[in-house]
Short mmCIF file of C-alpha atoms and ligand atoms in Angstrom, two decimals:
data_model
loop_
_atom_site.label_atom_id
_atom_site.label_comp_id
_atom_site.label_asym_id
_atom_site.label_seq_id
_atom_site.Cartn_x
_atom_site.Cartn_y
_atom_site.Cartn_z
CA UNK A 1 60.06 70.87 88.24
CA UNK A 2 61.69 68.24 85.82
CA UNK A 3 65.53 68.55 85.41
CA UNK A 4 66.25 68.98 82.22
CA UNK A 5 69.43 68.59 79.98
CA UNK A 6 70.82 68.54 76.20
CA UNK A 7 71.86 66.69 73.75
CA UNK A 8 74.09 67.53 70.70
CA UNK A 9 73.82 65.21 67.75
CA UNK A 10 73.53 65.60 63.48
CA UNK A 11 69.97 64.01 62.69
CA UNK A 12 67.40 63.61 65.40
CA UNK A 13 64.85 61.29 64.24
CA UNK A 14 61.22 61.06 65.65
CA UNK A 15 59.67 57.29 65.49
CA UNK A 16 61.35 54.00 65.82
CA UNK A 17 59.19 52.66 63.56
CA UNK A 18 61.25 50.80 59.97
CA UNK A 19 61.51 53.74 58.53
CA UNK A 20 63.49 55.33 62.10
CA UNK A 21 65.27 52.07 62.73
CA UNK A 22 66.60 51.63 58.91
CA UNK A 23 67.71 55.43 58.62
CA UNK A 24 69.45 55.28 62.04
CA UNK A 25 71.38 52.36 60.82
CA UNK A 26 72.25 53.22 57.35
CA UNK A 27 73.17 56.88 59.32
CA UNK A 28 74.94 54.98 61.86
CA UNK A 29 77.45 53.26 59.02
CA UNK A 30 77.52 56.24 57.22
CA UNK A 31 79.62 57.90 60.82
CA UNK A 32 76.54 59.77 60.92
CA UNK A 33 75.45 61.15 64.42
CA UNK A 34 71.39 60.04 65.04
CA UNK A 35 69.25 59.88 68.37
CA UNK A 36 66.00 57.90 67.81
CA UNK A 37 63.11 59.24 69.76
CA UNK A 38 60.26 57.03 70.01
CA UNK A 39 56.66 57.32 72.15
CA UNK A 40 56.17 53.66 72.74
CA UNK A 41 58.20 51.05 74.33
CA UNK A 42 60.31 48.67 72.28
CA UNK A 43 57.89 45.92 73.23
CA UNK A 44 54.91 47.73 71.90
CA UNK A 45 56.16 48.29 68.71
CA UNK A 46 57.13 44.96 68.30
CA UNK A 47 53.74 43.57 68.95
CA UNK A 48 52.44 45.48 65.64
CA UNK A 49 51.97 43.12 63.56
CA UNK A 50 51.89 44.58 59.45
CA UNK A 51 53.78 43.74 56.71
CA UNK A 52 54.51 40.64 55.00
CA UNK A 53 56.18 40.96 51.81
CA UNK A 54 59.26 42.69 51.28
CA UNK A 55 60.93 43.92 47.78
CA UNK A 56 64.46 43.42 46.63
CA UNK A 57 65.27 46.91 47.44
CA UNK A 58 64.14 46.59 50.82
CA UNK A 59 66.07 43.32 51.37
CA UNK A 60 69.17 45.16 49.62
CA UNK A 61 68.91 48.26 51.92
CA UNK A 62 68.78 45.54 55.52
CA UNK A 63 71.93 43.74 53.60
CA UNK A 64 73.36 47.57 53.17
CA UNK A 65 72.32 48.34 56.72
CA UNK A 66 74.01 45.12 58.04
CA UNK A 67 70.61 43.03 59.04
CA UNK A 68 69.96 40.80 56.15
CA UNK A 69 71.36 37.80 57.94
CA UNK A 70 68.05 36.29 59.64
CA UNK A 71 66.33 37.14 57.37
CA UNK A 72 68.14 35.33 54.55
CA UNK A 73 68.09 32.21 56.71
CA UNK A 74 64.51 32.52 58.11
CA UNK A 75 62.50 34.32 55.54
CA UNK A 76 60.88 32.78 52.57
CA UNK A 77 61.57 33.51 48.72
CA UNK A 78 58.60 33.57 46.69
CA UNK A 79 58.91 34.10 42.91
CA UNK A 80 55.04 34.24 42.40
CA UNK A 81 51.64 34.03 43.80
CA UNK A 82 48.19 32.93 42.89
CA UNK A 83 44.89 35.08 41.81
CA UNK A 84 41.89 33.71 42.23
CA UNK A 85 38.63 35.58 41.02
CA UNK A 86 35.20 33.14 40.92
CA UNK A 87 36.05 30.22 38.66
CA UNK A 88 39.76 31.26 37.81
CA UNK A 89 42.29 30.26 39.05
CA UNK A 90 45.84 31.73 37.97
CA UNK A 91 49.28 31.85 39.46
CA UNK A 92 51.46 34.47 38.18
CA UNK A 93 54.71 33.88 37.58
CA UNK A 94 56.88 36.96 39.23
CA UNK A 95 60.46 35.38 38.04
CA UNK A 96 59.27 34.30 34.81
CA UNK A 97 57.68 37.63 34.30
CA UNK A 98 60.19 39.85 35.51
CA UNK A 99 63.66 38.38 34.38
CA UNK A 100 64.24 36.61 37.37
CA UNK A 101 63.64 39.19 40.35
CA UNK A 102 61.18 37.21 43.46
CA UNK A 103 59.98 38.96 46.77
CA UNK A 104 60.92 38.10 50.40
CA UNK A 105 58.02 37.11 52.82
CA UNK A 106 59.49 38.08 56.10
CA UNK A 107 57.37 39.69 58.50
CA UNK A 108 57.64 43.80 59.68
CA UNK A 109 58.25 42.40 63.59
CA UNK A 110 61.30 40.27 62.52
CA UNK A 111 62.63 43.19 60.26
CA UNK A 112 61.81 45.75 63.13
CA UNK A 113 63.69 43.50 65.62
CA UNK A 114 66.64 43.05 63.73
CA UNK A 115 66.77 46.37 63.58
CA UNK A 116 66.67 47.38 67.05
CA UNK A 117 68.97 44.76 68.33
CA UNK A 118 71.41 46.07 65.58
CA UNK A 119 70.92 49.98 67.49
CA UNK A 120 70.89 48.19 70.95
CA UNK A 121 74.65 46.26 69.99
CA UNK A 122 75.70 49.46 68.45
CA UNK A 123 75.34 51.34 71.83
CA UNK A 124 72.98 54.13 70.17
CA UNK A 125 71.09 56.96 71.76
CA UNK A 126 67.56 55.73 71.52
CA UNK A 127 64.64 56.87 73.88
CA UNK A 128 61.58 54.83 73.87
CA UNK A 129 58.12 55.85 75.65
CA UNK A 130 59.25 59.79 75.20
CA UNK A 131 56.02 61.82 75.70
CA UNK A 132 55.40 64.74 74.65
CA UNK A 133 57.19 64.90 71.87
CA UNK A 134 57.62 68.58 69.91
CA UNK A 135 59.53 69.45 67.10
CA UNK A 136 60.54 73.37 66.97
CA UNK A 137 62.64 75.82 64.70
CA UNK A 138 62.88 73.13 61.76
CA UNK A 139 62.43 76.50 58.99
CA UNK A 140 65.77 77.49 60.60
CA UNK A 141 69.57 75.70 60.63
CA UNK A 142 69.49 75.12 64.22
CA UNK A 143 66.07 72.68 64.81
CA UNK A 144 65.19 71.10 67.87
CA UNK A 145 62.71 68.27 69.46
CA UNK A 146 62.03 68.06 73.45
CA UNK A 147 60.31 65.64 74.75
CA UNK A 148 60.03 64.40 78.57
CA UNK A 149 61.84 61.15 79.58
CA UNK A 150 62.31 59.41 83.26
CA UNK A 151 61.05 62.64 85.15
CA UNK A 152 63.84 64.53 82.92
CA UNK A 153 62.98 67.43 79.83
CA UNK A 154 65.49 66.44 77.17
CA UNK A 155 66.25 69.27 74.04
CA UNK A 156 67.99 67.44 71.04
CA UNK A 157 69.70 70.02 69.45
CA UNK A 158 70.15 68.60 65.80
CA UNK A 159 71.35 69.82 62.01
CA UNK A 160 68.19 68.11 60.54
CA UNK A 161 64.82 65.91 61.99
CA UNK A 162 64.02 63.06 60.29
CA UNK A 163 59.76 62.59 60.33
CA UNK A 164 59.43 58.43 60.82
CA UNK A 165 56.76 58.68 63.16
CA UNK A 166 53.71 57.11 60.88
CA UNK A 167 50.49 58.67 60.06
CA UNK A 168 49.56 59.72 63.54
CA UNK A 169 52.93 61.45 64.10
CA UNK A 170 53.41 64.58 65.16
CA UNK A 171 56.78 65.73 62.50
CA UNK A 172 53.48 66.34 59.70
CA UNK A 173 50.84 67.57 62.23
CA UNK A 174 53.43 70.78 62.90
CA UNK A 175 53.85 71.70 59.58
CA UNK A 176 52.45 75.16 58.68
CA UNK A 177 49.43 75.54 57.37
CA UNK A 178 49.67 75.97 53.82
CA UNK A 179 52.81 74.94 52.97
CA UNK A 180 51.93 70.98 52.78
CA UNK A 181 49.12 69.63 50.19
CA UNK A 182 47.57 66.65 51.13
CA UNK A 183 45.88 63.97 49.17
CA UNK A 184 43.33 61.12 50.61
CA UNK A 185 41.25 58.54 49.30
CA UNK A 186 39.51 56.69 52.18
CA UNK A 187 38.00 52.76 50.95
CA UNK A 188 34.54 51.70 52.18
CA UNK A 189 35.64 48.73 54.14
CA UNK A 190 38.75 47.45 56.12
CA UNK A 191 41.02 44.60 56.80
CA UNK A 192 40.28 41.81 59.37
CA UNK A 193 43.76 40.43 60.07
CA UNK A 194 44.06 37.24 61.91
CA UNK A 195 47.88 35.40 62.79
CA UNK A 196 47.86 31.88 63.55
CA UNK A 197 50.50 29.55 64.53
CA UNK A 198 49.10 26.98 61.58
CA UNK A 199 50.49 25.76 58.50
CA UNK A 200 50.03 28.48 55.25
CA UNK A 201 47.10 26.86 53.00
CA UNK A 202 49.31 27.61 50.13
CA UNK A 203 52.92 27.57 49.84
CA UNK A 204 52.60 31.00 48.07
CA UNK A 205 50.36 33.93 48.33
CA UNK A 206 46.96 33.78 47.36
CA UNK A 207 44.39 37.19 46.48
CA UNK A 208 40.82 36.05 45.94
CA UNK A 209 38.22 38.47 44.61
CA UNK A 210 35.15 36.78 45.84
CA UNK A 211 31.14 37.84 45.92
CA UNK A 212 31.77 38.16 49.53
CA UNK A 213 34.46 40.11 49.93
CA UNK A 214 38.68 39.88 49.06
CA UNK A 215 40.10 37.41 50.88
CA UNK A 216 44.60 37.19 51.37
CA UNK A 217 46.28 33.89 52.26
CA UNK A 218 49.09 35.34 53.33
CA UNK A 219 52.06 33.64 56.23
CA UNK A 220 54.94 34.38 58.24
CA UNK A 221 56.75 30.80 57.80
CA UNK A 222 55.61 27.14 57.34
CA UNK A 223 53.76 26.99 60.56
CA UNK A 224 52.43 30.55 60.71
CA UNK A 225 50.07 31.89 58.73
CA UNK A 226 48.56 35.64 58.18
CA UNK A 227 45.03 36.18 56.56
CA UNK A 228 43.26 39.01 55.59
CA UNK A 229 39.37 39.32 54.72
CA UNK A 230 37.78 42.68 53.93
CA UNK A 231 34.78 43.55 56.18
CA UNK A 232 32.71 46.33 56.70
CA UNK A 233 33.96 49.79 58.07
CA UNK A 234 31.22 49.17 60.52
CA UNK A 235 32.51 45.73 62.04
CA UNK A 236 34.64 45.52 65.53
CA UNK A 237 36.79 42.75 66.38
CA UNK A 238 34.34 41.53 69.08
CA UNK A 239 31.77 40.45 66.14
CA UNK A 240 34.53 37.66 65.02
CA UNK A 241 35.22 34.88 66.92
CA UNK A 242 37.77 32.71 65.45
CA UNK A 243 35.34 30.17 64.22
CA UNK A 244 33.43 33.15 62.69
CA UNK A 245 36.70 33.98 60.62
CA UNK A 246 37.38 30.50 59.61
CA UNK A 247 33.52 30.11 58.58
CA UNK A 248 34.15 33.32 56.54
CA UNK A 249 37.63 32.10 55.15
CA UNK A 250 35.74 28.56 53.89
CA UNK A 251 32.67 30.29 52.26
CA UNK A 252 34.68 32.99 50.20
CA UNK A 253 37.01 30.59 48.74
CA UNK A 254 34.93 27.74 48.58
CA UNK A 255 35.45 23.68 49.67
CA UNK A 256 37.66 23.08 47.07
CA UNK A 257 40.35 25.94 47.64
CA UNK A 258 40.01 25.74 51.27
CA UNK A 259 40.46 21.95 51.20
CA UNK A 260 44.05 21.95 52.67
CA UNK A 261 43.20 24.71 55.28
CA UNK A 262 44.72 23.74 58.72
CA UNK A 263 42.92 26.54 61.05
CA UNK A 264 43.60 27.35 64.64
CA UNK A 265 43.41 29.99 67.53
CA UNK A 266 44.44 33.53 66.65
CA UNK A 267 47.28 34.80 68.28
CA UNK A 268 46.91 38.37 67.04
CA UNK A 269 43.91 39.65 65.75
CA UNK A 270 43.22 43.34 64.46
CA UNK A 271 41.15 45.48 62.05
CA UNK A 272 42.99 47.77 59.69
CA UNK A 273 41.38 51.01 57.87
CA UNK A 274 42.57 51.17 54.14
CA UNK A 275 43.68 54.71 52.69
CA UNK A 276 46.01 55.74 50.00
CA UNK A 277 47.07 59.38 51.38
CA UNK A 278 50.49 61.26 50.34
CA UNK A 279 51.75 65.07 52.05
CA UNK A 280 53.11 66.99 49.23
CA UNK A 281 56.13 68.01 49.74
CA UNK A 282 58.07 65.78 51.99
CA UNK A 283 60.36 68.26 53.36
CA UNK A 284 60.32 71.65 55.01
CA UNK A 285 62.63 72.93 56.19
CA UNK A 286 65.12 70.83 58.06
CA UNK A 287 62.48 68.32 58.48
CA UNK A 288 62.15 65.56 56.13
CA UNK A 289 59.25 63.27 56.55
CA UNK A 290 60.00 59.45 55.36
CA UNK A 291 57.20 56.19 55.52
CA UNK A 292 53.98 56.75 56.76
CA UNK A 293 54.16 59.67 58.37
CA UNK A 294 54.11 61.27 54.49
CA UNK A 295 52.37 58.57 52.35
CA UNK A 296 50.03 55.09 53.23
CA UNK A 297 48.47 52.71 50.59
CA UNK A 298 45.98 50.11 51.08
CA UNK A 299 48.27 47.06 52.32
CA UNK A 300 47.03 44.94 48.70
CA UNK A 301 49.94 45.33 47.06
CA UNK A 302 52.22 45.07 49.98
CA UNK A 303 54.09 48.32 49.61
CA UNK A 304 53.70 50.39 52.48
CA UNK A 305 56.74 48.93 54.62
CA UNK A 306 58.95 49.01 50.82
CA UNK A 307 58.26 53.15 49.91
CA UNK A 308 59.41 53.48 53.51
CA UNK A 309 62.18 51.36 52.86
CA UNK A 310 62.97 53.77 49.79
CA UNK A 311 62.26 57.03 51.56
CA UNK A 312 65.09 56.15 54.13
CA UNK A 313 67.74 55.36 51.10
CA UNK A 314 66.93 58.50 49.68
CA UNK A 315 67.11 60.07 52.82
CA UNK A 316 70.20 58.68 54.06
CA UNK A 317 72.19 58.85 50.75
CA UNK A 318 71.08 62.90 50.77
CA UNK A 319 72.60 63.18 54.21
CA UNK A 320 75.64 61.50 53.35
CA UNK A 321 76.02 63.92 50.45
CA UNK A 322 75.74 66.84 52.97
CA UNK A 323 77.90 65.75 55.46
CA UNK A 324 80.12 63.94 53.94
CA UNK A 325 80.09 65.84 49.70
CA UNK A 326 79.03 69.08 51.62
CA UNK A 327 76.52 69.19 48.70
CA UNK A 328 72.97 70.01 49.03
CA UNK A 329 71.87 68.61 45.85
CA UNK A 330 70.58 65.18 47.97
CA UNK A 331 68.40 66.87 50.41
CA UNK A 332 67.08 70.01 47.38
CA UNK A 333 65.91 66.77 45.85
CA UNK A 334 64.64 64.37 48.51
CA UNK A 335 61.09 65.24 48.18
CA UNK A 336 60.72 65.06 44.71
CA UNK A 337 62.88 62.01 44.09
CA UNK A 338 60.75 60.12 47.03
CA UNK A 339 57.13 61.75 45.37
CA UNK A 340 57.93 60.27 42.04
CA UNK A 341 58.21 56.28 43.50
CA UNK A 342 55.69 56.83 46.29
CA UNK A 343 53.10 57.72 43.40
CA UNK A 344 53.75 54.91 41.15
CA UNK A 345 53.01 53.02 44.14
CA UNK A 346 49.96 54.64 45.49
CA UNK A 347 48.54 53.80 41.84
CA UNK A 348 49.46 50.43 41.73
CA UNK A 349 48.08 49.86 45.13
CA UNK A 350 44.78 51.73 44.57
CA UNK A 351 44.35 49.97 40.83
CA UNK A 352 44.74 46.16 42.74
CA UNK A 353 42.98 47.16 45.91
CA UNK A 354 40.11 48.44 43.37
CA UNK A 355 40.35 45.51 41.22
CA UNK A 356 40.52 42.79 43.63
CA UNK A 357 37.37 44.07 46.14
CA UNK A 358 33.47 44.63 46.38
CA UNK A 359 32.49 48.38 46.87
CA UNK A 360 29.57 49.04 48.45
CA UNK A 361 28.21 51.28 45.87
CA UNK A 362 29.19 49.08 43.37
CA UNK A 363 26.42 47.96 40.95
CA UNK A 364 26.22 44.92 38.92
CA UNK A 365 27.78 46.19 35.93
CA UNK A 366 31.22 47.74 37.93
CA UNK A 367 31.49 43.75 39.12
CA UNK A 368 31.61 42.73 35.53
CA UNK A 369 33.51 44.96 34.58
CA UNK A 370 36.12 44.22 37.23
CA UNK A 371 35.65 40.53 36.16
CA UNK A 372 36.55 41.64 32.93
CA UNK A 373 39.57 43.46 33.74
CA UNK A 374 40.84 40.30 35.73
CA UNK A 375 40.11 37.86 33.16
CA UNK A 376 42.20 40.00 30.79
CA UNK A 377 45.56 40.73 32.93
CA UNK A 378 45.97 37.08 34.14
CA UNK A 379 45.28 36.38 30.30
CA UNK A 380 47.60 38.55 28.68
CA UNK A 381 51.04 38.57 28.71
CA UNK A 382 51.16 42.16 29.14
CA UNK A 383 48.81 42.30 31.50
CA UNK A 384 50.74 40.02 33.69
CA UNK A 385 54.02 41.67 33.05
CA UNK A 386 52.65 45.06 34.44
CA UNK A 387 51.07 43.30 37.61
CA UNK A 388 54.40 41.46 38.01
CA UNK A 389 56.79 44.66 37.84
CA UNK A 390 54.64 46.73 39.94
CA UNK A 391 54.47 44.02 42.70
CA UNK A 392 58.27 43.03 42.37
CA UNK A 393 58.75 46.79 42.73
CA UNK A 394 60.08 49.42 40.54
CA UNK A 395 64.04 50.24 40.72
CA UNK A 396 65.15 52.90 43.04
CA UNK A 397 66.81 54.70 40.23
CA UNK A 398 63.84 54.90 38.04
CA UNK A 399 62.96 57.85 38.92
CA UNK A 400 66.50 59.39 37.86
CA UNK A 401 66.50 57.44 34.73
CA UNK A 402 63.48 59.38 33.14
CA UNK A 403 61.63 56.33 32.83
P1 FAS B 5 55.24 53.20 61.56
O1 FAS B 5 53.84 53.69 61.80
O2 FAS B 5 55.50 51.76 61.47
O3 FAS B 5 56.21 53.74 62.73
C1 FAS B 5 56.06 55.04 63.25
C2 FAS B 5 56.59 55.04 64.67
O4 FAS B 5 56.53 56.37 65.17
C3 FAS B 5 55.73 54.17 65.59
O5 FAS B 5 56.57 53.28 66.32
C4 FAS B 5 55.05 55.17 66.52
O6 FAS B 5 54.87 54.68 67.82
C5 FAS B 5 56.05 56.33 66.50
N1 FAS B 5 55.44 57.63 66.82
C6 FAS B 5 54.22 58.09 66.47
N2 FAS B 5 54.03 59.32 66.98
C7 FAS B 5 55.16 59.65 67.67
C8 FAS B 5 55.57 60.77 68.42
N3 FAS B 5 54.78 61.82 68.55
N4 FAS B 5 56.81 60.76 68.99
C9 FAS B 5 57.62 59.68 68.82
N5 FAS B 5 57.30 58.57 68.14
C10 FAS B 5 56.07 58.57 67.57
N6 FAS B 5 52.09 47.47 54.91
C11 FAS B 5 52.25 46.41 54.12
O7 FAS B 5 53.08 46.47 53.21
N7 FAS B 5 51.48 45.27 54.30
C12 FAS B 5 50.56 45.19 55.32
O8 FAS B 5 49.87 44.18 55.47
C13 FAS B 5 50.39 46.27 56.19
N8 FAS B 5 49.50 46.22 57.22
C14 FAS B 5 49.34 47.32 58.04
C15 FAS B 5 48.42 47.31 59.12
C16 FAS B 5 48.25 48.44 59.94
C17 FAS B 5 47.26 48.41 61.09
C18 FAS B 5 49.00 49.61 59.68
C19 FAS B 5 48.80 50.86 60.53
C20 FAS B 5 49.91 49.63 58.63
C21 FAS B 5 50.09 48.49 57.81
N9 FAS B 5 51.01 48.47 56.76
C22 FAS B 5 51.18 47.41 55.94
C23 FAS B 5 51.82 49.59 56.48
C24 FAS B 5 52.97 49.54 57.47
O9 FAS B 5 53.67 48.36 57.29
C25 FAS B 5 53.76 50.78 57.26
O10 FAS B 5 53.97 51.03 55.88
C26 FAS B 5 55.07 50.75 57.98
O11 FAS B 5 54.81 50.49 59.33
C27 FAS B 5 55.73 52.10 57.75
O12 FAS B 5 56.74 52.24 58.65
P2 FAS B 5 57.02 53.65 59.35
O13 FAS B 5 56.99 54.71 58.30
O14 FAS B 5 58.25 53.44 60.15
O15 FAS B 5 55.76 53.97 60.26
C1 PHB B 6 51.00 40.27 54.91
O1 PHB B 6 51.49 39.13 54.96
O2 PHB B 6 50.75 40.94 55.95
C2 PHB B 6 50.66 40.87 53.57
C3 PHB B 6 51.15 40.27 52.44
C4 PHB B 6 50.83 40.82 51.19
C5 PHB B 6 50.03 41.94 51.12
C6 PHB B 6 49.54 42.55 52.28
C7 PHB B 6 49.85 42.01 53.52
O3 PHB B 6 49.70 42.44 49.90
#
């Protein structure tokens, strides 16, 4: 029979994903008492490999959490990108477009690690490879999650549980039925993600909508590079070989784009389903559900890592106000103050993921169209402008300023 024992804290919170990591730390400055309770091991999480792009409000809220350093001094500032659609070839101008304001491209590993160094130098309670991980009482004051660790049963006896454990999670597979609405648009294809210690083709970001199939030109640094082709939901990694992605990279963008392109073996390679899904509300309870585990987009518009990234500032400014205002005004509003961003963002994403690939059911006429649609935005000043600000990211306070 496993010993078991108890733990006291404020917030427990379930994943130690970016979402878990950032609110732990924010919580953490905030004198805010947090245990992180995570499934995998530290490792495993770490060998994810997702995100490339982050906003400025996600590179505010790592300065704000005190882990902006490395990635200041490692990651790269890109004020633009380029579009590429048959013939056309456009770069648009992010800076120019948006009064100055650039993205960071800094991958979700380095931000995750700085992260959990930052809880490991702290000294706080953090429990990787926890199994069986439950989540009880949250619809009264006094919730709980147990879990099994080392041979031991461990209750966290908690004021609130913070939901950071992704899509898969189980904080949004306990809630009631009936009290959560859920939303889902599955796409007809994936992404085929290859990493490669090999110099970027481009010194920015390139999206190609090609008659094969999108294609990203993404990178990590200036000798590591991150691609993305959509393929069929049908296709397994064991039907691409390197050379088969390279071959697939050169005809999509053609001998003249793919002139410069320094290829090389994979050292991660992985094939990601695209959704745009959102859990309506976001809290219940004393549960509040933050990142994926409440909301994913297709990865096109690089915003899945940033609405978590919001979520958690939300999250953690509405626990300050309770512990530290005593008012419950934060955490009465969380769900609708989150809802408001994470749909802007689901749009955005599902407009440039439609935009940008080739549907199945798609006839001739839908790829002129689309064509059409392209050759206006990277022709029109406002049609830049609006691609521009919804990649840059919207402000955090948009949603309180009515606008
Ligand atoms: P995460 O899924 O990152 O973290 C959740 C954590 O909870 C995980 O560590 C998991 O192990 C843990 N967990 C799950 N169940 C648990 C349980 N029962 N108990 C305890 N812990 C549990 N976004 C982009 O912007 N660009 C991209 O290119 C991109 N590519 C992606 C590729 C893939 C395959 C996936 C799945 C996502 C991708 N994303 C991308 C989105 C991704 O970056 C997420 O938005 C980001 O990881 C969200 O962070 P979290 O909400 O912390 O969720
Ligand atoms: C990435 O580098 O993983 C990346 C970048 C931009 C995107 C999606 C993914 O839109």
């Amino acid at each position: 029979m496993p010993q078991s024992h108890t733990i006291r804290t404020q917030v427990a919170i379930v994943g130690a994903g970016p979402a878990g990591l950032l609110l732990g730390q924010l919580l953490h400055r905030a004198g805010i008492d947090a245990v992180l309770i995570e499934r995998q091991s530290a490792d495993y999480v770490l060998g994810r490999i997702r995100a490339g792009v982050l906003e400025q409000v996600t590179m505010d809220l790592l300065d704000e959490a005190g882990v902006g350093q490395r990635m200041h001094a490692e990651g790269l500032v890109h004020s633009g990108f380029d579009m590429v659609c048959e013939g056309l070839r456009k770069r648009v101008d992010l800076a120019a477009l948006t009064g100055g304001k650039t993205v960071m491209v800094y991958g979700q590993t380095e931000v995750t690690r700085d992260l959990m160094e930052a809880r490991q130098s702290a000294g706080l309670p953090t429990y990787y490879e926890a199994q069986s991980v439950q989540i009880q009482d949250f619809d009264t004051a006094h919730p709980r999650v147990v879990f099994e660790h080392g041979g031991h049963t461990v209750g966290v006896e908690c004021d609130f549980i913070a939901g950071c454990d992704g899509f898969h999670g189980v904080c949004r597979a306990n809630v009631p039925q009936g009290a959560m609405q859920t939303f889902e648009k599955v796409y007809p294809f994936g992404w085929l993600g290859i990493l490669s210690d090999t110099q970027p083709l481009h010194h920015e970001l390139i999206y190609a909508s090609t008659v094969r199939g999108f294609v990203l030109c993404s990178q990590r640094s200036h000798t590591r590079s991150r691609y993305y082709l959509q393929v069929p939901l049908t296709d397994t990694l064991d039907q691409w070989s390197d050379e088969a992605f390279w071959d697939e990279l050169r005809l999509r963008l053609g001998p003249q784009q793919c002139a410069s392109l320094v290829t090389g073996p994979s050292i991660e390679k992985s094939i990601a389903p695209l959704r745009s899904f959102v859990a309506e509300p976001m809290r219940f309870g004393r549960l509040f559900l933050a990142g994926d585990a409440a909301h994913i987009v297709p990865p096109t518009g690089a915003k899945g890592l940033n609405l978590a990234a919001s979520d958690v500032k939300y999250l953690s400014q509405a626990l300050r106000d309770f512990y530290l205002e005593r008012s419950n005004a934060g955490v009465d509003h969380y769900s609708d103050r989150c809802l408001r961003r994470v749909w802007r963002a689901e749009r955005f994403s599902w407009w440039f993921t439609t935009l940008m690939h080739r549907f199945p059911a798609d006839a001739t006429i839908d790829n002129k169209l689309k064509y059409a649609e392209l050759d206006y935005v990277l022709h029109s000043e406002a049609g830049l402008r609006s691609l521009a600000e919804n990649y840059v990211g919207l402000p955090l306070d948009f949603a309180q300023a009515g606008a």
